[in-house]
Coordinates of C-alpha atoms and ligand atoms in Angstrom, one line a residue:
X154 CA 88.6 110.4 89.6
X155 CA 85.5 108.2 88.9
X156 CA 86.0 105.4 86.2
X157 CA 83.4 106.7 84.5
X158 CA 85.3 110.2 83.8
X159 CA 88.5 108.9 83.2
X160 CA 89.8 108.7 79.8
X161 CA 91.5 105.7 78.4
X162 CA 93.8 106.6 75.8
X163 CA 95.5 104.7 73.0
X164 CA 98.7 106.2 74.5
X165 CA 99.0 108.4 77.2
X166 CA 102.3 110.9 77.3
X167 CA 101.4 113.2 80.0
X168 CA 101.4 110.3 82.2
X169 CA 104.8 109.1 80.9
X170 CA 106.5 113.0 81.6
X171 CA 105.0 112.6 85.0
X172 CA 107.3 109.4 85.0
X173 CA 109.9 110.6 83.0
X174 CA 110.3 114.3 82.6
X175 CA 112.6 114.9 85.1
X176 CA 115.2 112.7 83.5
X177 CA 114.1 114.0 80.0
X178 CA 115.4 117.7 81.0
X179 CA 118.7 115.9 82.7
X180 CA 119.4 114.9 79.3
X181 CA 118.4 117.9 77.2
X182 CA 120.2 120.4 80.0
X183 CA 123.4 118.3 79.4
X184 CA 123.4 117.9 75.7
X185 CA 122.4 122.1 75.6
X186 CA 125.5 122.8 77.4
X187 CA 128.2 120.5 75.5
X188 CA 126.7 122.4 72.6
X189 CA 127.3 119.7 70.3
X190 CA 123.8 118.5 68.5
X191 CA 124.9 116.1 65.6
X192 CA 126.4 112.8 65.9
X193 CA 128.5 113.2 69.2
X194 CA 129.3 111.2 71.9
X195 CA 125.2 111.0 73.0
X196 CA 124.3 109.1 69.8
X197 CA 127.3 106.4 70.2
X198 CA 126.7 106.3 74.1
X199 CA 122.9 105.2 73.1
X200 CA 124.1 102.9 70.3
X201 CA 126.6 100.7 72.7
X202 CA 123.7 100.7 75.1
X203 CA 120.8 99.8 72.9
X204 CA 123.3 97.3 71.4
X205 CA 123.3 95.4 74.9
X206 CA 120.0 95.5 75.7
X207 CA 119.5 94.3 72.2
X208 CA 122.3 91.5 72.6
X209 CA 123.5 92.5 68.8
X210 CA 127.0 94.0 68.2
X211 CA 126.6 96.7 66.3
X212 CA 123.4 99.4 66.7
X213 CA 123.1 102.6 64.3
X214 CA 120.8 105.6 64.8
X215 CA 118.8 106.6 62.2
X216 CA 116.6 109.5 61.5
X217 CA 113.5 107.0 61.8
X218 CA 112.4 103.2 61.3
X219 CA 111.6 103.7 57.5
X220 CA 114.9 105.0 57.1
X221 CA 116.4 102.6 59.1
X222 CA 114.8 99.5 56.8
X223 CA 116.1 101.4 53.7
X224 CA 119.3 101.4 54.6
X225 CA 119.7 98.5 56.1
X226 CA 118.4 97.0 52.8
X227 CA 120.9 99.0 50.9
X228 CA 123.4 97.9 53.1
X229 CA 123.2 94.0 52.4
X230 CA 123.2 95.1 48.2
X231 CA 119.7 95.5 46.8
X232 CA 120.1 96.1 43.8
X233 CA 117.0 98.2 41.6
X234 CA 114.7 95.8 40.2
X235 CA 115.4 93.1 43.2
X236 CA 112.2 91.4 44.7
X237 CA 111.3 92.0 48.4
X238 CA 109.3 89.5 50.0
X239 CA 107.1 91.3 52.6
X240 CA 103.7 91.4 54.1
X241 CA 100.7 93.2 53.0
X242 CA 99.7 93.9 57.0
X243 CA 102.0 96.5 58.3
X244 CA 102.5 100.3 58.5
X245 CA 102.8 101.1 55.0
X246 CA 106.1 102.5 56.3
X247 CA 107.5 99.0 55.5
X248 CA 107.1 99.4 52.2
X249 CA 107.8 102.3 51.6
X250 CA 110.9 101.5 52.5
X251 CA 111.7 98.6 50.2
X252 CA 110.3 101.0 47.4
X253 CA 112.6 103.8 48.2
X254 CA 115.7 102.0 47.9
X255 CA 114.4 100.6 44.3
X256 CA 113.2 97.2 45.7
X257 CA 109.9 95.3 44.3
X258 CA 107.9 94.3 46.8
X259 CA 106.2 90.8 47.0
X260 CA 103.2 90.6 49.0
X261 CA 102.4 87.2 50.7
X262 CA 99.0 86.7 52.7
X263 CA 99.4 86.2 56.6
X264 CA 98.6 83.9 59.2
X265 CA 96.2 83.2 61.5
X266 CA 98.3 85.5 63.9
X267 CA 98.1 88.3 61.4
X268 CA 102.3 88.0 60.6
X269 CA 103.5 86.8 57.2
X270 CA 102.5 83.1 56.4
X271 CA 105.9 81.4 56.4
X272 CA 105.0 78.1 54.6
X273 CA 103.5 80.0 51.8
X274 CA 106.7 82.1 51.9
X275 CA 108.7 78.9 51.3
X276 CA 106.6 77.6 48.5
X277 CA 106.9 80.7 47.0
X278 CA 110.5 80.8 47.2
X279 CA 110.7 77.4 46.1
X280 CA 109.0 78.3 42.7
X281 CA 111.0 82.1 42.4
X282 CA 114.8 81.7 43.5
X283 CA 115.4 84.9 42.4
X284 CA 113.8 86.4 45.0
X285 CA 116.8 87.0 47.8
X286 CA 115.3 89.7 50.6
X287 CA 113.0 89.4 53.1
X288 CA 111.3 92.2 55.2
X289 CA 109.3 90.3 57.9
X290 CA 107.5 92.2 60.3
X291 CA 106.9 91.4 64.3
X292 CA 103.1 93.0 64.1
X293 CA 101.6 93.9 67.3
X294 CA 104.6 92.7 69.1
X295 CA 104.7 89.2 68.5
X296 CA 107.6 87.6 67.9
X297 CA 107.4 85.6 64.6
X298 CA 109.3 81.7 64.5
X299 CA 112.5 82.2 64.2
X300 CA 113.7 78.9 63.7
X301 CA 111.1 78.7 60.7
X302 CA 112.4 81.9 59.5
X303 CA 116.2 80.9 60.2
X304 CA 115.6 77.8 58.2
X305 CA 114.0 80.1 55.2
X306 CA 116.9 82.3 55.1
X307 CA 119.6 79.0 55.0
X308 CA 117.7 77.3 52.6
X309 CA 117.1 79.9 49.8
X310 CA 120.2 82.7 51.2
X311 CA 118.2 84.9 51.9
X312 CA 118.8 88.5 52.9
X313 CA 116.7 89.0 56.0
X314 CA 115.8 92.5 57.3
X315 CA 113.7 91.9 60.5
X316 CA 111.0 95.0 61.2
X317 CA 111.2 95.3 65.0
X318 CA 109.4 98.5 65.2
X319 CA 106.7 97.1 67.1
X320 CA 108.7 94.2 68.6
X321 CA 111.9 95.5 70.7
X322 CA 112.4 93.0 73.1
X323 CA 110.3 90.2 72.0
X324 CA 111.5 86.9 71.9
X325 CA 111.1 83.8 69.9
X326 CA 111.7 80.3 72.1
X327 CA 114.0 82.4 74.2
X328 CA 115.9 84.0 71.1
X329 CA 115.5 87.5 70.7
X330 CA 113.8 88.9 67.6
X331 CA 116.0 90.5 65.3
X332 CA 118.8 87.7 65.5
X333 CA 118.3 85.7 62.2
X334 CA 118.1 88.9 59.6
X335 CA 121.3 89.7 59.0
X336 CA 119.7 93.2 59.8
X337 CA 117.4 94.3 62.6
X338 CA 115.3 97.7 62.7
X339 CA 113.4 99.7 64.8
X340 CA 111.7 103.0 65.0
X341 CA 111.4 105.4 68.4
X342 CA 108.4 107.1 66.8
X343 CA 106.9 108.0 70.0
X344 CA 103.7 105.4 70.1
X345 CA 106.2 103.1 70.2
X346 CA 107.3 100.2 73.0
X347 CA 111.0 102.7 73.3
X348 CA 109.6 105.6 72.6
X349 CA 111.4 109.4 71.5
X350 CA 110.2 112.6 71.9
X351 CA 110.0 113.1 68.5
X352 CA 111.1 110.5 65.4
X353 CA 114.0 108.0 65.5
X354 CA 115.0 104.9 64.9
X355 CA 118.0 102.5 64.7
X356 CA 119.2 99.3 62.9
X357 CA 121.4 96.4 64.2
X358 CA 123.4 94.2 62.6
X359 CA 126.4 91.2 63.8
X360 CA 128.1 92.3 61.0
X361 CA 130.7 95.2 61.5
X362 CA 130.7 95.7 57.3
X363 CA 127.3 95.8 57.4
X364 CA 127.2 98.4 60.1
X365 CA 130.1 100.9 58.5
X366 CA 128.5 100.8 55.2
X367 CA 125.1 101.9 57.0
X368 CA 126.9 104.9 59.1
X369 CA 127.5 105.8 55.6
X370 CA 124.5 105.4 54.3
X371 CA 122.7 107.7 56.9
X372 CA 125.3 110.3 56.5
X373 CA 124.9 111.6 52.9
X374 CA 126.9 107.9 51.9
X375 CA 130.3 109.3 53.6
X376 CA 132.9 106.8 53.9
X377 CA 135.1 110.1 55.6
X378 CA 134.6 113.3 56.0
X379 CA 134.0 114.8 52.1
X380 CA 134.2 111.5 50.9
X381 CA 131.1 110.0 49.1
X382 CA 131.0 106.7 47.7
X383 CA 127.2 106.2 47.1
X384 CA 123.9 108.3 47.4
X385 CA 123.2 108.3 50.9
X386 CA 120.7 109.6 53.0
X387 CA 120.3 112.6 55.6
X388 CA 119.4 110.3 58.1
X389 CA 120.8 110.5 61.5
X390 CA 119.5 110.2 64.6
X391 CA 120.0 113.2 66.8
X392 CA 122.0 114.1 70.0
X393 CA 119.0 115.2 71.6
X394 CA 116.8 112.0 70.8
X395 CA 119.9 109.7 72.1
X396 CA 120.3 111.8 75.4
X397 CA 116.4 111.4 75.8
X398 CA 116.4 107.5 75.2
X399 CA 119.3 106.8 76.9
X400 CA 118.6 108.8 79.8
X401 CA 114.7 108.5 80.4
X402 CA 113.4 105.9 78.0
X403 CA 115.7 102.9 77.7
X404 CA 116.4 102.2 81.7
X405 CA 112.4 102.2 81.9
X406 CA 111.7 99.8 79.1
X407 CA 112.0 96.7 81.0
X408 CA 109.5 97.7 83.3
X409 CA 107.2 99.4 80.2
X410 CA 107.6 95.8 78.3
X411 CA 106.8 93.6 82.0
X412 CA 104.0 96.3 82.6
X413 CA 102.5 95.5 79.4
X414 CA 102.7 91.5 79.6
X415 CA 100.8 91.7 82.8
X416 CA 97.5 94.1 81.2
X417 CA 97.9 91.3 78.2
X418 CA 97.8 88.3 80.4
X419 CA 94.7 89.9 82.2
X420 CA 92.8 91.1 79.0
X421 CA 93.6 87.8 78.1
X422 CA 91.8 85.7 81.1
X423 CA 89.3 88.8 81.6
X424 CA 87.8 89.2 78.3
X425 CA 85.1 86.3 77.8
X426 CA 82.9 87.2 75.1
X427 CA 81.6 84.9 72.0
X428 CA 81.8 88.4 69.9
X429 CA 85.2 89.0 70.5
X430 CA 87.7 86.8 69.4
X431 CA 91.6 87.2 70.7
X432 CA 94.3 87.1 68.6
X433 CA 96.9 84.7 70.1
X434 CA 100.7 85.0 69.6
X435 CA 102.4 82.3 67.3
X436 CA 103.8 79.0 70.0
X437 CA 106.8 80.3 71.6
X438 CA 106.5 83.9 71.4
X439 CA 107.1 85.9 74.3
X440 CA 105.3 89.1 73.4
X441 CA 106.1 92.5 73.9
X442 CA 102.1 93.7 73.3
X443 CA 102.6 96.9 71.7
X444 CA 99.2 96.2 70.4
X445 CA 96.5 94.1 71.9
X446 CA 94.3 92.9 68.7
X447 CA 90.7 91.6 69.0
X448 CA 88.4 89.6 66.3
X449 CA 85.1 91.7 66.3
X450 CA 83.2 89.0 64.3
X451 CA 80.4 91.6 63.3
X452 CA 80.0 95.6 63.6
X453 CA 83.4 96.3 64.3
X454 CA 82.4 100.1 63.9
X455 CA 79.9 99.8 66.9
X456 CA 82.2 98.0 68.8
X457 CA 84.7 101.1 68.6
X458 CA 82.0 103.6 69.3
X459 CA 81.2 101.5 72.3
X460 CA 84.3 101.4 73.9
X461 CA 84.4 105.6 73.3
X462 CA 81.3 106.2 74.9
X463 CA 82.6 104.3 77.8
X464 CA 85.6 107.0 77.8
X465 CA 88.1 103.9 76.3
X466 CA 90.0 104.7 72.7
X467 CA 90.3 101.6 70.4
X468 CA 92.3 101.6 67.4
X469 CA 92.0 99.6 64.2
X470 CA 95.6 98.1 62.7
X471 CA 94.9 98.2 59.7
X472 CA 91.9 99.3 58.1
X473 CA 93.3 98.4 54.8
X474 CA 96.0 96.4 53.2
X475 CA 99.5 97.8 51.8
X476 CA 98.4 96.2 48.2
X477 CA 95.4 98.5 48.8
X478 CA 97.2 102.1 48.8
X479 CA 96.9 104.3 46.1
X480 CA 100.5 105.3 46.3
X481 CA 101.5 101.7 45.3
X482 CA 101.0 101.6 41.3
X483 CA 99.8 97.6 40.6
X484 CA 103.0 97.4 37.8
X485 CA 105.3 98.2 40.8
X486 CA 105.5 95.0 43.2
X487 CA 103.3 91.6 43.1
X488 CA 100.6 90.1 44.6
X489 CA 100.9 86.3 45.6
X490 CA 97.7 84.7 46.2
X491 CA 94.6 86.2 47.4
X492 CA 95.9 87.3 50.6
X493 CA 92.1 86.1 52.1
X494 CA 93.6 85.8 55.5
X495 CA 94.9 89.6 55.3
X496 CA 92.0 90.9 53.8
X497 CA 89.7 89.3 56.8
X498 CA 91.9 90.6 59.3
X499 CA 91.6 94.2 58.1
X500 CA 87.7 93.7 58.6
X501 CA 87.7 92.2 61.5
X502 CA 90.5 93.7 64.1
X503 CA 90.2 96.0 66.8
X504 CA 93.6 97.2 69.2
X505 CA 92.5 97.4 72.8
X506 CA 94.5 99.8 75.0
X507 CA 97.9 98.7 76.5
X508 CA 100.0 101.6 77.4
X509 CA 102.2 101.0 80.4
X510 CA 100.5 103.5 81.9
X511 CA 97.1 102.1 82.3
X512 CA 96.1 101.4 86.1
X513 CA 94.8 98.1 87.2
X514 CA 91.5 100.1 87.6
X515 CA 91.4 101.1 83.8
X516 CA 92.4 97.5 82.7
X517 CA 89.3 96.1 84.6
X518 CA 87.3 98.9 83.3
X519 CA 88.0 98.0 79.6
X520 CA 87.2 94.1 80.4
X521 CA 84.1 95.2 81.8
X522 CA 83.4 97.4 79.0
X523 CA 84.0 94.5 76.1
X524 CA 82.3 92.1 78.0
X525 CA 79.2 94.3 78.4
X526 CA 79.4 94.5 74.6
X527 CA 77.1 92.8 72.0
X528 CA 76.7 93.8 68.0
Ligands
PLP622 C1 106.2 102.6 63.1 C2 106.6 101.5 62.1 C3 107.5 101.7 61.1 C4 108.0 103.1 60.7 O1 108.7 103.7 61.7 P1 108.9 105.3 61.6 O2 109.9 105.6 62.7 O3 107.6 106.0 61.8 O4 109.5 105.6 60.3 C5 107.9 100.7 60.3 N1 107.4 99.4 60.5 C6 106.5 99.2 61.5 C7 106.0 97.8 61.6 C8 106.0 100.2 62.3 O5 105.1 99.9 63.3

């Protein structure tokens, strides 16, 4: 097919079943005939081996990454009323999450890398110790510092949950993210670096208490069977989605995450165009690019409509900030600062396409494209 009729998407799952199916209907033929669909030996099998990959002790399935961020938080003791110190430049699933579980979430501004500004974090928490959790996000797949953040969480005790849903298998200085929370999360929504066919998600944690209390949790709070100690969830992860990742998704991800480095190290040399600024990853991040983010400097909108009529689907992450929503009442979290950097970024940002399944072709198709383009 000519470049010119080809379509670039965002994400491209036919491509992926052309990769993957056959292994997909392995898994679903095996888990249909052991006739067991609920927290069986599928879900455990994918725990132990998402818990090596990971290089964390303990993983638990849950029915998706919000979920999985609730619980987790609930796990480690929040407490209704307890500030959350989070960023205002995420999936607003982020904070949902901290609201569900009776958190109030504090809103810092980000860096120039579009993840929460550390420093101001520790000024802030130097002027309010009673805030104790922390909900940092890896956006776009970059790996925030860890050592910064490990020295935030020493310094004040903080409880760390680290969003990984757009960051499994990034790593910070050679450390993988998700090692300094006392929690890790991630969601196998399907746009996702480890992908489901349908929603999912899991936490991890070094801590075996931590770990029971959230099997708990994400089983209606049972400690044992008819035994309920708290107000859980209904939020497993199924047999089905565990068969799938384990069988199809997970032994494909190192390629997927290589695959993607590669298009982000080209984009990266390719792309030379005053109008379009990259966003770079913070020093010592090895990336796992689930986005590739762009600066348009001026008629973002164009831009987009641009790379469409060249057949290539952009995104925008996000068009608006958290703080912004009209779900999130102004009494119920706080807003530090301006958040300038945040605000600018939501203007300003444009995701290029990175799927794993993007030929060398289409890559040099969507450099061509962006530097053909002026506002
Ligand atoms: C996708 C995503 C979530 C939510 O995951 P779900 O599985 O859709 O609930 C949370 N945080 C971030 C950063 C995400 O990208």
């Amino acid at each position: 097919m000519s470049q010119m009729n080809r379509k670039i998407l965002a994400n491209d799952f036919k491509a992926q079943w052309q990769d993957a199916g056959r292994d997909v209907e392995a898994a679903v033929r095996r888990v249909g005939e052991s006739g067991w669909y609920i927290l069986g030996k599928e879900v455990t099998a994918f725990e132990s081996s998402l818990a090596t990959f990971w290089g964390i002790d303990h993983a638990v399935g849950c029915g998706n990454g919000m979920d999985a961020i609730e619980i987790s938080l609930r796990a480690l003791g929040l407490q209704s009323g307890d500030k959350v110190l989070t960023t205002p430049l995420s999936a607003f699933a982020t904070t949902l999450a901290i609201l569900r579980s009776g958190g109030v979430p504090v809103f810092v501004d980000t860096d120039p890398h579009g993840l929460i500004d550390l420093q101001a974090c520790r000024d802030l928490l130097q002027s309010d110790p009673s805030i104790r959790f922390f909900v940092p996000v890896h956006l776009f797949g970059f790996a925030m510092n860890l050592k910064k953040m490990e020295a935030l969480r020493d310094d004040f005790g903080l409880r760390i949950v680290e969003d990984c849903a757009q960051a499994i298998g990034a790593q910070s200085a050679g450390r993988n993210v998700g090692s300094v929370g006392q929690m890790a999360t991630t969601s196998f929504y399907p746009t996702k670096n480890l992908g489901a066919m349908g929603d999912g998600g899991a936490l991890l944690t070094f801590d075996e208490d931590f770990a029971r209390d959230a099997r708990a949790l994400r089983d209606y709070g049972q400690s044992a069977k008819y035994v309920h100690d708290r107000i859980g969830l209904n939020s497993r992860l199924d047999e089905l989605q565990a068969a799938i990742l384990n069988d199809a998704m997970l032994p494909r991800l190192h390629r997927w995450l290589q695959r993607r480095r590669t298009i982000a190290e080209r984009y990266t040399e390719g792309i030379v165009n005053p109008h379009i600024t990259l966003i770079s990853p913070p020093k010592g991040s090895e990336s796992v690019w689930h986005l590739f983010p762009v600066l348009i400097e001026s008629a973002r909108d164009l831009f987009l409509t641009h790379l469409q009529s060249h057949g290539i689907t952009g995104g925008i992450h996000y068009p608006g900030l958290i703080t912004d929503q009209q779900a999130i009442p102004p009494e119920s979290c706080i807003i530090h600062g301006d958040l300038q950097n945040a605000k600018s970024l939501c203007l300003r940002e444009a995701s290029l396409p990175i799927h794993p399944y993007l030929s060398d072709e289409d890559v040099e198709h969507v450099i061509n494209i962006c530097n053909q383009w002026t506002p």
